[in-house]
């Protein structure tokens, strides 16, 4: 047991330390990894004291781990792995038309989506069934079915490791972009402790993403759907398309959809007319479908031992059993190299890679 942490433990209840902690069940790839020390914090109010008393936490490498659904352990993490476990959700402000919901970082994301729907609040329904925690949602600005979480975020509460200071950032201070935020660029600086969402009582539905309308029709929903029905439609599409990590290890999309200059996208579409290219909000760029390009390179269903590409979706790297992080990373590099060779487009991984660099 680390002396400093044991010492602090005597004075500060609210956390638990495990040495040589197995992380196999704490990452959705199911990779066998170990942390020299796992610190689980149930009360984020103790973070300033905990960090002030412990040089290992304050100055050493610390990996904040949520549900491990966007992480590839290509090696064991060094130093401390820190997990937040508080999961309280409550309405902190309400004006009749909308509510501010504050959720602790350690709660499960999908449970929060269901909580908001059960409390008559809409806005998160398109983000149903995304694995992971509330605290990780702003890190890569999770998105699905036409909505990004930044559109619903009111504020972020974060603890700054080096200073012990607590911050409250408005959404406009978080540098949110497609699968990106300031927190992603400063992984050693901030620990997100809670997120506030601004959610309307009157639904403002987003139904335009391909497949949602058809799914609602299949469900027999006629006319304007309820937000909970949109969530159900999204869950049904997701269950069909994406492999379930409980059955086969994966981290969802392994690559981001590349954003390229519009002229490059248009030139590619002359050679490859079926290449899906989407608007980005900046008319000078287009977002290309990484799945389509990987699929065209023939990778879908490919397998190198236990490292593979899902048979149902070309963007999903899968662990068929005993693949190591290094084997999965080697396959991902081969996939990216083939896309670069054929389309001249660089793919970037979406998950955080621990123990290696891309
Ligand atoms: P982790 O994997 O534990 O961590 C991810 C990163 O966030 C790490 O860098 C970690 O250090 C950091 N982090 C975690 N918590 C904190 C915190 N409190 N403070 C500071 N940093 C923190 N993502 C989408 O955007 N859209 C999808 O549709 C989607 N579908 C998916 C489907 C499947 C089947 C899977 C397995 C993954 C999918 N993902 C998707 C990716 C993933 O679910 C999200 O990125 C999710 O937000 C990760 O949450 P997590 O708690 O598991 O984070
Ligand atoms: N496609 C193929 N082959 C495949 C799969 C898809 O050619 O094997 C083509 C489809 O024809 C479709 C296009 O690729 O036109 C896009 O496919 P899909 O709608 O499944 O979306 P995606 O771009 O692959 C993105 C997100 C997902 C998110 C969905 C739904 C990224 C990197 N991925 O996937 O997020 O759930 O849209 O909004 O942006 C994640 O980030 O982990 C994730 C799963």
Coordinates of C-alpha atoms and ligand atoms in Angstrom, one line a residue, residues 69-70 126 130-131 140 142-147 178-179 209-210 237-238 241-242 250-258 274 276 278 287-296 300 310-316 350, ligand 2:
X69 CA -15.3 2.1 -23.7
X70 CA -13.0 4.5 -25.6
X126 CA -30.6 10.5 -29.9
X130 CA -23.8 5.1 -25.9
X131 CA -21.6 3.1 -23.4
X140 CA -14.8 13.6 -27.0
X142 CA -20.1 12.2 -27.9
X143 CA -22.4 12.2 -30.8
X144 CA -24.8 10.0 -32.6
X145 CA -27.9 10.1 -34.9
X146 CA -27.6 13.8 -35.7
X147 CA -26.9 15.2 -32.2
X178 CA -16.5 16.8 -33.8
X179 CA -15.2 14.1 -31.3
X209 CA -30.6 11.1 -39.5
X210 CA -30.8 8.1 -41.9
X237 CA -30.6 0.6 -34.8
X238 CA -27.6 0.5 -32.6
X241 CA -25.4 -2.3 -36.3
X242 CA -22.8 -2.3 -33.5
X250 CA -14.8 -3.4 -29.0
X251 CA -14.7 0.4 -28.5
X252 CA -17.3 1.4 -31.1
X253 CA -15.9 3.3 -34.0
X254 CA -12.1 2.9 -33.9
X255 CA -11.5 5.7 -36.4
X256 CA -13.0 9.2 -36.6
X257 CA -14.6 10.1 -39.9
X258 CA -11.9 12.2 -41.6
X274 CA -20.5 6.2 -53.9
X276 CA -20.4 9.2 -48.6
X278 CA -21.3 14.9 -45.3
X287 CA -16.6 14.7 -43.5
X288 CA -15.9 11.4 -45.3
X289 CA -17.2 8.0 -44.2
X290 CA -14.2 6.1 -42.8
X291 CA -16.4 2.9 -42.6
X292 CA -17.1 3.1 -46.4
X293 CA -13.4 3.5 -47.3
X294 CA -12.3 0.7 -44.9
X295 CA -15.1 -1.5 -46.3
X296 CA -13.9 -0.8 -49.9
X300 CA -15.0 -6.1 -43.0
X310 CA -16.5 -6.5 -37.1
X311 CA -18.5 -8.3 -39.7
X312 CA -21.4 -5.9 -39.1
X313 CA -19.5 -2.6 -39.3
X314 CA -16.1 -1.8 -41.0
X315 CA -15.3 0.9 -38.5
X316 CA -15.3 -1.3 -35.5
X350 CA -11.0 7.8 -31.9
Ligands
LIG2 N1 -20.8 2.0 -44.1 C1 -20.1 1.1 -45.0 N2 -19.7 -0.1 -44.5 C2 -19.9 -0.4 -43.2 C3 -20.6 0.4 -42.3 C4 -21.0 1.7 -42.9 O1 -19.9 1.4 -46.2 O2 -19.5 -1.5 -42.8 C5 -21.3 3.3 -44.7 C6 -22.8 3.3 -44.7 O3 -23.2 3.1 -46.0 C7 -23.1 4.7 -44.3 C8 -21.8 5.3 -43.7 O4 -20.8 4.3 -43.8 O5 -23.4 5.5 -45.4 C9 -22.0 5.7 -42.3 O6 -22.3 4.6 -41.4 P1 -23.0 4.8 -40.0 O7 -24.3 5.5 -40.2 O8 -23.0 3.5 -39.3 O9 -22.1 5.9 -39.3 P2 -20.6 5.9 -39.0 O10 -20.1 7.2 -39.7 O11 -19.9 4.7 -39.3 C10 -20.9 7.4 -36.9 C11 -20.2 7.5 -35.6 C12 -20.8 6.5 -34.6 C13 -22.3 6.9 -34.4 C14 -23.0 6.8 -35.8 C15 -24.4 7.2 -35.8 C16 -17.9 8.3 -35.9 C17 -16.5 7.9 -36.0 N3 -18.8 7.3 -35.7 O12 -20.6 6.1 -37.4 O13 -20.2 6.7 -33.3 O14 -23.0 6.0 -33.5 O15 -22.3 7.6 -36.7 O16 -24.5 8.6 -35.6 O17 -18.3 9.5 -36.0 C18 -18.4 6.0 -32.0 O18 -18.0 7.1 -32.1 O19 -17.8 5.1 -31.4 C19 -19.6 5.6 -32.7 C20 -20.1 4.4 -32.8

